[in-house]
Structures are given as structure tokens and as C-alpha cells.
JSON list of C-alpha atoms in Angstrom, two decimals:
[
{"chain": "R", "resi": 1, "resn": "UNK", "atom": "CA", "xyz": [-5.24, 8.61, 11.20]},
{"chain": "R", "resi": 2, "resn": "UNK", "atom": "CA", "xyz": [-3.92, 7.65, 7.78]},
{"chain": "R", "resi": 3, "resn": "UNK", "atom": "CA", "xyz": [-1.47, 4.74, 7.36]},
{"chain": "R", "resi": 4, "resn": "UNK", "atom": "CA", "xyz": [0.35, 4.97, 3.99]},
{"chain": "R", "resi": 5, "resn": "UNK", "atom": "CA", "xyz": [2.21, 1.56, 2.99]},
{"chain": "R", "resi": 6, "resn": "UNK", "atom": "CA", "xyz": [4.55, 2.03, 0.29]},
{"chain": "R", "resi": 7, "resn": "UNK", "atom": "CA", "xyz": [7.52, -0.35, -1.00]},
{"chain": "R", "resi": 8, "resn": "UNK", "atom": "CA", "xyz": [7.74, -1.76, -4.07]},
{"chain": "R", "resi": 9, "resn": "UNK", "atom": "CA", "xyz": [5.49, -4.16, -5.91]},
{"chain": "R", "resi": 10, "resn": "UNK", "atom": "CA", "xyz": [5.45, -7.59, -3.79]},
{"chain": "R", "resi": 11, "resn": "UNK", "atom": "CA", "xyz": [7.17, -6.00, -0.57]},
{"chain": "R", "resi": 12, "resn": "UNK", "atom": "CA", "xyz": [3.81, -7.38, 1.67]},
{"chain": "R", "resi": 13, "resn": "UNK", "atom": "CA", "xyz": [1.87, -3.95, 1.84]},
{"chain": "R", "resi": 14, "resn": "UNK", "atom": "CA", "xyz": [-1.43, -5.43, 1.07]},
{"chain": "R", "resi": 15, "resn": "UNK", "atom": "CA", "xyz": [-0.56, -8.50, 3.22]},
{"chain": "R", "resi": 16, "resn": "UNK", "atom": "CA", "xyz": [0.75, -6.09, 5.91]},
{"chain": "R", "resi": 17, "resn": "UNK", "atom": "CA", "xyz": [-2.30, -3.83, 5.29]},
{"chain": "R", "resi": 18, "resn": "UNK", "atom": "CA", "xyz": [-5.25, -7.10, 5.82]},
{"chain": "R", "resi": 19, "resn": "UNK", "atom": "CA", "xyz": [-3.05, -8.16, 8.59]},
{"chain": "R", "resi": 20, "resn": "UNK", "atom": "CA", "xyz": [-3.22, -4.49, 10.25]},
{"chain": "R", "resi": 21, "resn": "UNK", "atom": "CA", "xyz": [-7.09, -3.82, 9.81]},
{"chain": "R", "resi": 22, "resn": "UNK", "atom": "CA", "xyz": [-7.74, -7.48, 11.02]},
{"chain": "R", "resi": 23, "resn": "UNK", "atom": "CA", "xyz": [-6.09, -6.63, 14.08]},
{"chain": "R", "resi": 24, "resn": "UNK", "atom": "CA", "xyz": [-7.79, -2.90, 14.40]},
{"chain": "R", "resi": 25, "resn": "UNK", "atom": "CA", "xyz": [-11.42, -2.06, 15.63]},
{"chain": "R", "resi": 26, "resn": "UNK", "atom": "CA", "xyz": [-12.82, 0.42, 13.55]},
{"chain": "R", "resi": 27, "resn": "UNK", "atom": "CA", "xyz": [-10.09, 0.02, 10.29]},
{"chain": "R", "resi": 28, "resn": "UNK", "atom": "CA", "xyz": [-10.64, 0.52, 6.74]},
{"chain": "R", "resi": 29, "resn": "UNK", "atom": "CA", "xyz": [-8.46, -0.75, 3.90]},
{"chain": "R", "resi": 30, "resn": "UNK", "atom": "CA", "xyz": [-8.58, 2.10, 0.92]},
{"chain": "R", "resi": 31, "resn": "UNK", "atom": "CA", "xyz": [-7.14, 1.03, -2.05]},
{"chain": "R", "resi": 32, "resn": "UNK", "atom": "CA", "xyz": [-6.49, 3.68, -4.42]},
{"chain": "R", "resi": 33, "resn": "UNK", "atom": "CA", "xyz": [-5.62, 0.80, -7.29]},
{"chain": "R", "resi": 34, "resn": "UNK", "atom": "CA", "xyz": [-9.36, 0.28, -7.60]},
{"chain": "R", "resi": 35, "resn": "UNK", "atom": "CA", "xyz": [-9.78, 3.99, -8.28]},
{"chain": "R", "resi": 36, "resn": "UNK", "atom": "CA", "xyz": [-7.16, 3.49, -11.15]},
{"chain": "R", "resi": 37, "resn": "UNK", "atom": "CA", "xyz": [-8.84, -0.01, -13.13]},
{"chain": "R", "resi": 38, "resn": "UNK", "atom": "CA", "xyz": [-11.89, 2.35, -12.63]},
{"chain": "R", "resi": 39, "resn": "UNK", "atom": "CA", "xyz": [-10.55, 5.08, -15.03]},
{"chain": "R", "resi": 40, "resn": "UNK", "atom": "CA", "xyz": [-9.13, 2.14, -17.32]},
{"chain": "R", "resi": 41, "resn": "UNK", "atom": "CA", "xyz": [-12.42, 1.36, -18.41]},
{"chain": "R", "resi": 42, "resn": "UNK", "atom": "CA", "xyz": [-13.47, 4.37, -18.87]},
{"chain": "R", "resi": 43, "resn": "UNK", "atom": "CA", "xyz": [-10.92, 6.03, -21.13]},
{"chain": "R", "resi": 44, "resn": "UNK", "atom": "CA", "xyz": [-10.30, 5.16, -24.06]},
{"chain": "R", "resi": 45, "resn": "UNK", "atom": "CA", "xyz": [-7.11, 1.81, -24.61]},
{"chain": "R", "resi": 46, "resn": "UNK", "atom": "CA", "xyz": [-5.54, 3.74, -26.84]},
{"chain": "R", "resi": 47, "resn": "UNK", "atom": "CA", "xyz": [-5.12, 6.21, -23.80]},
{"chain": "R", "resi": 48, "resn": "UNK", "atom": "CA", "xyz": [-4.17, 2.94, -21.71]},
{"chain": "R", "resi": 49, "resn": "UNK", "atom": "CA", "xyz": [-1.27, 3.53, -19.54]},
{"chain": "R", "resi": 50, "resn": "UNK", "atom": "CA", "xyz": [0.60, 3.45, -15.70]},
{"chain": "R", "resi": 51, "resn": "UNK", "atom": "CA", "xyz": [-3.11, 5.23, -14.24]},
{"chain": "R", "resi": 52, "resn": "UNK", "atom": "CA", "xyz": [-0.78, 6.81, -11.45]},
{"chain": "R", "resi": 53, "resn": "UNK", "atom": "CA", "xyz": [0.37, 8.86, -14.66]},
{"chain": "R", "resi": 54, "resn": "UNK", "atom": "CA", "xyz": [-3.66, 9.94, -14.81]},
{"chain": "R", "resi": 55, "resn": "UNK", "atom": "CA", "xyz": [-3.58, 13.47, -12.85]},
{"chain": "R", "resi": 56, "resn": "UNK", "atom": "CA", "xyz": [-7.25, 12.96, -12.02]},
{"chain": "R", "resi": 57, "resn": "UNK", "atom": "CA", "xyz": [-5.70, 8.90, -10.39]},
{"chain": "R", "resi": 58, "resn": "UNK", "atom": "CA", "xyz": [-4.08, 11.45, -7.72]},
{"chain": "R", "resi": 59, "resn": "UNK", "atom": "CA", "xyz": [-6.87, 14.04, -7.59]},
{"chain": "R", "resi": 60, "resn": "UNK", "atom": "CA", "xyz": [-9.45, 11.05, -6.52]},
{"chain": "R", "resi": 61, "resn": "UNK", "atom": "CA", "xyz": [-6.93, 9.66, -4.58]},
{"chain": "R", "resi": 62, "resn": "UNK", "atom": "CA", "xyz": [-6.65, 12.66, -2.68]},
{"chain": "R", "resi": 63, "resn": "UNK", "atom": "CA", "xyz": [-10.42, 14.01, -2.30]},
{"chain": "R", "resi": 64, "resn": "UNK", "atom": "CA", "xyz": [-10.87, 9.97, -1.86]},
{"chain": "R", "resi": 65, "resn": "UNK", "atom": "CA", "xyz": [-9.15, 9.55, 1.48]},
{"chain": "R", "resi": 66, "resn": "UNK", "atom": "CA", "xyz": [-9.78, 12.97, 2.40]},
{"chain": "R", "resi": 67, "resn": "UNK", "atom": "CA", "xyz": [-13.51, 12.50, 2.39]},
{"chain": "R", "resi": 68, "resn": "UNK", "atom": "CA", "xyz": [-13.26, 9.29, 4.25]},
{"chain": "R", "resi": 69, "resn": "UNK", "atom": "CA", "xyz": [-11.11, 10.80, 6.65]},
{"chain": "R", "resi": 70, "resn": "UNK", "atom": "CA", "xyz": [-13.53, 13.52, 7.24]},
{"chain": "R", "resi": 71, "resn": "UNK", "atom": "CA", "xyz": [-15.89, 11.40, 7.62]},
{"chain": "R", "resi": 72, "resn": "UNK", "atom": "CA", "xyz": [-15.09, 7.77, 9.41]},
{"chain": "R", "resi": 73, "resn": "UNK", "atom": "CA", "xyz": [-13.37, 7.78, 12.84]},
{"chain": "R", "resi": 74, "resn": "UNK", "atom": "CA", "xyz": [-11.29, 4.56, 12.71]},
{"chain": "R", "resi": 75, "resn": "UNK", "atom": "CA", "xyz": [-7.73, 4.15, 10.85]},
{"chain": "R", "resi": 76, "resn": "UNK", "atom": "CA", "xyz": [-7.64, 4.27, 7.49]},
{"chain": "R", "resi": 77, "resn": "UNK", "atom": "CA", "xyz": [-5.12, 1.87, 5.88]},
{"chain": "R", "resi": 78, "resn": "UNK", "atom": "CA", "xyz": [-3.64, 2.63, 2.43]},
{"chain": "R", "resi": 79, "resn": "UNK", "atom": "CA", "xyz": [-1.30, -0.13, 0.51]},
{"chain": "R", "resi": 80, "resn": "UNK", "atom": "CA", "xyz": [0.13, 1.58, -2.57]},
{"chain": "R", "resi": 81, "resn": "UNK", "atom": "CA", "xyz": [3.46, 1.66, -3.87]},
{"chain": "R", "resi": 82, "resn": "UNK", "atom": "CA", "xyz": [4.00, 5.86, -5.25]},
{"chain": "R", "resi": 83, "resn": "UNK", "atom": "CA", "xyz": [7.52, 6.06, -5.92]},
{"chain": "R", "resi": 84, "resn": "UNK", "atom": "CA", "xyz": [7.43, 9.57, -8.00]},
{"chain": "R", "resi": 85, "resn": "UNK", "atom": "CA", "xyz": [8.07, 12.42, -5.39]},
{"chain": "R", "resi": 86, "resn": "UNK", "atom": "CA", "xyz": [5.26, 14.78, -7.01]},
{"chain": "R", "resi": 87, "resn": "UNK", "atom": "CA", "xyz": [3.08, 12.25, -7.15]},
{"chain": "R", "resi": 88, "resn": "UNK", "atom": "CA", "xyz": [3.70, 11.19, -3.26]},
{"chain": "R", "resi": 89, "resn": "UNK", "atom": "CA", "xyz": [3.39, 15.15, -3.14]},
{"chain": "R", "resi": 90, "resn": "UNK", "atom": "CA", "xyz": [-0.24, 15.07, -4.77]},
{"chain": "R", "resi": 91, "resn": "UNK", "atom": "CA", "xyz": [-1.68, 12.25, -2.27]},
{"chain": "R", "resi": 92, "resn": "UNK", "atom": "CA", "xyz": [0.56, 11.88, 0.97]},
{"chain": "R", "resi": 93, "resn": "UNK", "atom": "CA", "xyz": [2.06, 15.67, 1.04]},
{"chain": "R", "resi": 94, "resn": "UNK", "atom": "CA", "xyz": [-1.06, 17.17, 0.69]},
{"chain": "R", "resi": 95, "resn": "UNK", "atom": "CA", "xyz": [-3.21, 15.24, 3.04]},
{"chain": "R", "resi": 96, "resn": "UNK", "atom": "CA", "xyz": [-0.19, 16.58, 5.09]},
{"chain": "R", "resi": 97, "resn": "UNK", "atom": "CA", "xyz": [-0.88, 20.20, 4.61]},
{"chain": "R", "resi": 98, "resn": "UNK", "atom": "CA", "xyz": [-4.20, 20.37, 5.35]},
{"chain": "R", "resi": 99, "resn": "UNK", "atom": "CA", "xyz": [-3.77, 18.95, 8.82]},
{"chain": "R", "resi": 100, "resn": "UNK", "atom": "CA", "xyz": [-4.30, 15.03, 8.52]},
{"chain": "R", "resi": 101, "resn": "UNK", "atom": "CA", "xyz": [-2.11, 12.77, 10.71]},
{"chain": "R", "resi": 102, "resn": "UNK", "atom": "CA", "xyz": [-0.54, 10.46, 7.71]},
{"chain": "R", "resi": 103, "resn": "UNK", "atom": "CA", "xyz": [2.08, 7.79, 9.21]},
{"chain": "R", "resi": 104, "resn": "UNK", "atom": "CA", "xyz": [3.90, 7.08, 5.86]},
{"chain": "R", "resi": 105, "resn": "UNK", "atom": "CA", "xyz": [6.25, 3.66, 5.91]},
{"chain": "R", "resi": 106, "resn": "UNK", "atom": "CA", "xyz": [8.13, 2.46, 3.15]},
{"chain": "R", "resi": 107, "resn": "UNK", "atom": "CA", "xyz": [8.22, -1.53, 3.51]},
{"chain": "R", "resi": 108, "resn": "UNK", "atom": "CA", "xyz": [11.78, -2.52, 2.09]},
{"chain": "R", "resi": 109, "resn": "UNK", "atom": "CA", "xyz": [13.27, -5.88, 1.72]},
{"chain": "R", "resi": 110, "resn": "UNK", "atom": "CA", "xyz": [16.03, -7.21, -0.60]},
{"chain": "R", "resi": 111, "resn": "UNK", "atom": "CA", "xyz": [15.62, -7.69, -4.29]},
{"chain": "R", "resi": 112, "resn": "UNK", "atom": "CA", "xyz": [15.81, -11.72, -4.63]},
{"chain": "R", "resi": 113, "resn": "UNK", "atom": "CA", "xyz": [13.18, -11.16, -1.39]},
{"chain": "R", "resi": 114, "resn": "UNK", "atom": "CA", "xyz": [10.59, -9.49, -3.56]},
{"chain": "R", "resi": 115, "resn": "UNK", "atom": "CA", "xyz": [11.62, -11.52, -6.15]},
{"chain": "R", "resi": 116, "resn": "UNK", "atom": "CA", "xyz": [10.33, -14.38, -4.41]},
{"chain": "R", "resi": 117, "resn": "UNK", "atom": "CA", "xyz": [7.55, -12.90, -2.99]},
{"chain": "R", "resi": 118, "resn": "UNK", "atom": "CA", "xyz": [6.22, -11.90, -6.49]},
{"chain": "R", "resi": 119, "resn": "UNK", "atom": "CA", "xyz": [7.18, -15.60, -7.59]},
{"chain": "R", "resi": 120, "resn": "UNK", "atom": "CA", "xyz": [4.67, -16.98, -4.55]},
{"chain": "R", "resi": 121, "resn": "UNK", "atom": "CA", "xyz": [1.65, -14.66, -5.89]},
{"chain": "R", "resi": 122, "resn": "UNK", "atom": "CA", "xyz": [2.26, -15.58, -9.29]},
{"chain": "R", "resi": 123, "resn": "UNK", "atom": "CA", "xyz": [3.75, -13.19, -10.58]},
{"chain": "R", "resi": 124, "resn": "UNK", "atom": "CA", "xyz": [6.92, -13.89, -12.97]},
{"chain": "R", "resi": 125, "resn": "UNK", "atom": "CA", "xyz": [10.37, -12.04, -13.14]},
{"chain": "R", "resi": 126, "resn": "UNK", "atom": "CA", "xyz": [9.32, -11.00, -16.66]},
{"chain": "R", "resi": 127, "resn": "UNK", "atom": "CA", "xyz": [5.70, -9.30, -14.75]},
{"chain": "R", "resi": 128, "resn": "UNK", "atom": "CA", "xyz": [4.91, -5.82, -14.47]},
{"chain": "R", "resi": 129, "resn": "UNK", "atom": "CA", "xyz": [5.77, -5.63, -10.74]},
{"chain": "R", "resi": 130, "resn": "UNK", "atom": "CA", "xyz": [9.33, -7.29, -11.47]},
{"chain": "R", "resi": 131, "resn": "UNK", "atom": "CA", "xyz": [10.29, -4.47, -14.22]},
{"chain": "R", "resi": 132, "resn": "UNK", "atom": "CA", "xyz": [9.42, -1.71, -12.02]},
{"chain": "R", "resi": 133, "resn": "UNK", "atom": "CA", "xyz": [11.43, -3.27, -8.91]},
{"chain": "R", "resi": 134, "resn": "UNK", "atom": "CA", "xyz": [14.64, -1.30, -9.97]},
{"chain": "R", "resi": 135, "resn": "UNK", "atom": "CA", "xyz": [12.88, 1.86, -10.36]},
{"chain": "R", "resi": 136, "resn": "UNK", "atom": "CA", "xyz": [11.05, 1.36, -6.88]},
{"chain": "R", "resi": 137, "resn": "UNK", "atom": "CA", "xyz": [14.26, 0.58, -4.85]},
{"chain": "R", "resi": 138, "resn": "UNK", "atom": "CA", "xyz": [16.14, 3.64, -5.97]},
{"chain": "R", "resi": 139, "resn": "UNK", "atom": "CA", "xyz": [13.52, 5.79, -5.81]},
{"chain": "R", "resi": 140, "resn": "UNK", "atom": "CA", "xyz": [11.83, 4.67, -2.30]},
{"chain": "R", "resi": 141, "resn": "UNK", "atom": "CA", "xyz": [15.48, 4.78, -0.74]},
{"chain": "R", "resi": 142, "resn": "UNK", "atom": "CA", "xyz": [15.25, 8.91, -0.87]},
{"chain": "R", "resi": 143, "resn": "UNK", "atom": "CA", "xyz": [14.64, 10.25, 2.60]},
{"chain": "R", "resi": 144, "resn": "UNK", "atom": "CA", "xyz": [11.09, 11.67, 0.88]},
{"chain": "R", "resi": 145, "resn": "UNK", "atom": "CA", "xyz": [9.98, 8.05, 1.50]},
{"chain": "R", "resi": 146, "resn": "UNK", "atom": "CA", "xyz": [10.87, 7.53, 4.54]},
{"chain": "R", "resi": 147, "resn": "UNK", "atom": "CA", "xyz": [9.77, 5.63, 7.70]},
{"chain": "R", "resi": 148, "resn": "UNK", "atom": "CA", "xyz": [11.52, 2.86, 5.68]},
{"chain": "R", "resi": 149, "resn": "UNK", "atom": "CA", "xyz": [10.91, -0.61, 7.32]},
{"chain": "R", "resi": 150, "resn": "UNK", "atom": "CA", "xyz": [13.23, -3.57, 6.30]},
{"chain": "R", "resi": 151, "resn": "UNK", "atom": "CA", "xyz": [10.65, -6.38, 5.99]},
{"chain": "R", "resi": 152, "resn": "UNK", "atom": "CA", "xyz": [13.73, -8.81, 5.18]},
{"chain": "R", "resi": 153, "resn": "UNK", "atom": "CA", "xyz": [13.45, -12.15, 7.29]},
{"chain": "R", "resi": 154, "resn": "UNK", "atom": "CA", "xyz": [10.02, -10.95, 9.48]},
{"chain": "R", "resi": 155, "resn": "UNK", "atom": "CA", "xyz": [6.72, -12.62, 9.33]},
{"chain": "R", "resi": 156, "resn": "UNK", "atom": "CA", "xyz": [3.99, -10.51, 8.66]},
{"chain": "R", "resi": 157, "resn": "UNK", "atom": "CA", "xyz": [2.64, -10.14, 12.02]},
{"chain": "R", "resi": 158, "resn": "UNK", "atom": "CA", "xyz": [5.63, -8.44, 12.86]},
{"chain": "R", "resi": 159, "resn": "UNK", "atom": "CA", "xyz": [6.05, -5.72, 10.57]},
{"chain": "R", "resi": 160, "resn": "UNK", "atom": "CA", "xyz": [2.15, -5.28, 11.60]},
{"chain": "R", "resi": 161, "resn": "UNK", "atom": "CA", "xyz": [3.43, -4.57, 14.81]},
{"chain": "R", "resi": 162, "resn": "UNK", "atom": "CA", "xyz": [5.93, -2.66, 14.46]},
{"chain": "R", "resi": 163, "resn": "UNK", "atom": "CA", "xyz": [3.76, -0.36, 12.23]},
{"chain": "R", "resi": 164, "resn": "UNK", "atom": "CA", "xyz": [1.20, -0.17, 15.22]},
{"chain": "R", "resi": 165, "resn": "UNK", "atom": "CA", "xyz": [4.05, 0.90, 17.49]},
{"chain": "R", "resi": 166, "resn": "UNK", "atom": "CA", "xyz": [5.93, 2.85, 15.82]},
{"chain": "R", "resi": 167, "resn": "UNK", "atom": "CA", "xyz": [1.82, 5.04, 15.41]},
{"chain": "R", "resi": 168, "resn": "UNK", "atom": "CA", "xyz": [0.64, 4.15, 18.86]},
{"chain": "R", "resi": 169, "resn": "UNK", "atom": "CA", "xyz": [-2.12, 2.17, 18.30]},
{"chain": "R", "resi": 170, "resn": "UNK", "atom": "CA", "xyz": [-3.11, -1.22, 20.20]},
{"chain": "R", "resi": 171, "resn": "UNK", "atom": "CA", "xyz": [-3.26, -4.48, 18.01]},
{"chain": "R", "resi": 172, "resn": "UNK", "atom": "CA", "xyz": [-5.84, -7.08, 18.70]},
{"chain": "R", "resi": 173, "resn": "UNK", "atom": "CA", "xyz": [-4.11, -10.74, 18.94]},
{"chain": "R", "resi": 174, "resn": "UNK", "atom": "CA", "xyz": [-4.31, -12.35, 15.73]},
{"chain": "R", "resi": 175, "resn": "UNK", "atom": "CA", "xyz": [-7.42, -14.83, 15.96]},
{"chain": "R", "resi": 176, "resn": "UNK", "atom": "CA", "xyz": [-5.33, -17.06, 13.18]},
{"chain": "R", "resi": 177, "resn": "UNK", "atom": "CA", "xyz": [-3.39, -19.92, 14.34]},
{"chain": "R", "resi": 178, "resn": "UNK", "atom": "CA", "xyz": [0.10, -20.32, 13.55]},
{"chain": "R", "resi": 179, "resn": "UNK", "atom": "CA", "xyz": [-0.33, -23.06, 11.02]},
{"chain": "R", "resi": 180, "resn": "UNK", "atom": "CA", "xyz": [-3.82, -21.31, 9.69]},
{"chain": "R", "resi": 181, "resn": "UNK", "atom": "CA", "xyz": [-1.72, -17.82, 8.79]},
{"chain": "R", "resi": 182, "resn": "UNK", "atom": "CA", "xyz": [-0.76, -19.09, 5.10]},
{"chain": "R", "resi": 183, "resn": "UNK", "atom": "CA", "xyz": [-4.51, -19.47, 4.30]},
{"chain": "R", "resi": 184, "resn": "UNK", "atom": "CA", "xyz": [-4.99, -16.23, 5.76]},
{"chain": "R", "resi": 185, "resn": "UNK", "atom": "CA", "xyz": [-2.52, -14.86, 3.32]},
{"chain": "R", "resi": 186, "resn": "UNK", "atom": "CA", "xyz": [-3.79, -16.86, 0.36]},
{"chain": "R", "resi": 187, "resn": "UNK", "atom": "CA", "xyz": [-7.78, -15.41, 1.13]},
{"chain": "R", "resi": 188, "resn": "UNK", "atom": "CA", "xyz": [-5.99, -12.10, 1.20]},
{"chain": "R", "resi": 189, "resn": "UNK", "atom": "CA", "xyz": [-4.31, -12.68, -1.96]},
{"chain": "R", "resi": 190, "resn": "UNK", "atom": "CA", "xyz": [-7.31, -14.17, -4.33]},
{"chain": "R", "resi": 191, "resn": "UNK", "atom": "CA", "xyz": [-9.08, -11.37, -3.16]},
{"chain": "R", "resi": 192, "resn": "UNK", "atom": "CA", "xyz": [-6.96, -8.67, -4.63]},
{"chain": "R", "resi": 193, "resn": "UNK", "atom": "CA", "xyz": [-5.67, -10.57, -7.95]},
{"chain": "R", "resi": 194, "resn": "UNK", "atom": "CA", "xyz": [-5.57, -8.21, -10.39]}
]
């Protein structure tokens, strides 16, 4: 089983994603971002651009999590925001046609929500994520994307579970304690600053 997080930059997917395979025996997180600062440094900067826009980004994408699939039992976990339908049709659609259970959710919350979020990482309104959050709403609201899941006003924990529900699998309790879940979250974000 695949789980595909999408939503726009600072929605919680990697959050949502940690929180998820934290909570799952036999989980793996795949993050196709680390396939794309890969082939940054090794084309060219002049060449330098959005690596989703790399054909061979979705190719390795693809033959990534298919090969894992094939090959790992558990639940594979992917957070990555893919708001261009062929794209989504390169990775998610085609894992599709050739027979792979893929759960796709869209996490959704407000803009001044993401906003905010992005602000608690670190990241500006005037950063990357910020400019694309226009282009991710409009697009990710197209029934292409959907399970959409509003995220607005939930902790994470919750939108984990509702994401295990809504696929049928069985969470572990969370071994954090109320009051240690921030510094949860913080370990989860150092580890993926970019």
C-alpha cells in the first residue's frame, strides 16, 4: 500500500507523514524531494530549475516507489506536493495502472493557515513555498486531487488518523506525551530542512 500526501507547501504532509510511519509497524517514508536535490547536483546550474519539471524527477519517482513496493511489505508513505495533472499522471496514475493500491489525500487548510505554518518552519511569505501557494490551492482543488482533507484547526495526530481510517490500517498510540509532541515536530522538522 502506497500513501500519497499532497497539499501545498507547509500544509503538514511531512509532519503528517513522520507522525503516520511512527505510528505504523513495518512503514517507510519515501521522499521523492531527495531524488530531485540528487539531479541538482548533477546537472549542470545553468539547467537549475523546479526538478519536478525534470522528466527523468517523475521517471525515478515512479520506478522508485515501484521497486520498493515490489519489494518491501509494509506501507509506504509519500509526502510530496504534485499539483500538475500529468505529472500526478506520471507518478500516482501510473502506479495506478499497473495494479498498486495508492490512497492519494490532498491535505488542505486555509491560506493565512499555511501561511503560518510556513512562518513556524521558517519559511517567509516572500519563500519559495509561499509563491507557489496560489498555484497549489487552485490546482489541488480539481477532483484529480482528490481525497482532499481539510487540515484547518486539527492537530496532527488527527489528520494521522483519519488517513489510517479512511485506508484501514491500525495506528499504534502515539508514545509522545502531549506536552513532548512540539519537540516531536521540531526533530521532524531539522531533519528535513532543505
Amino acid at each position: 500500500m502506497i500513501i500519497w500526501l499532497n497539499g501545498a507547501f507547509g500544509v503538514g504532509k511531512t509532519q503528517t507523514a513522520f507522525e503516520i510511519h511512527s505510528r505504523v509497524p513495518s512503514s517507510f517514508v519515501f521522499d521523492p524531494e531527495q531524488i530531485g536535490f540528487a539531479l541538482r547536483k548533477v546537472v549542470p546550474p545553468s539547467m537549475h530549475r523546479d526538478f519536478q519539471d525534470y522528466p527523468m524527477w517523475r521517471e525515478f519517482t515512479y520506478q522508485g516507489l515501484r521497486y520498493v513496493a515490489e519489494n518491501f511489505a509494509g506501507k509506504i508513505i509519500v509526502p510530496m506536493t504534485v499539483v500538475n495533472p500529468l505529472y500526478y499522471d506520471q507518478t500516482v496514475g501510473i502506479l495506478r495502472k499497473e495494479g498498486f493500491q495508492v490512497h492519494h489525500f490532498t491535505l488542505l487548510a486555509s491560506r493565512n493557515t499555511i501561511l503560518r505554518r510556513l512562518r513556524r518552519r521558517g519559511d517567509g511569505s516572500s519563500s519559495w513555498g509561499a509563491a507557489q501557494l496560489d498555484r497549489c490551492i487552485k490546482s489541488l482543488s480539481d477532483q484529480r486531487f482528490s481525497v482532499h482533507l481539510n487540515t484547518e484547526g486539527k492537530a496532527i495526530e488527527a489528520v494521522a488518523e483519519e488517513i489510517a481510517n479512511y485506508v484501514g490500517i491500525d495506528l499504534k498510540p502515539s508514545i509522545w506525551h502531549p506536552i513532548l509532541r512540539p519537540l516531536k515536530r521540531m526533530i521532524v522538522q531539522v531533519r528535513h530542512i532543505r
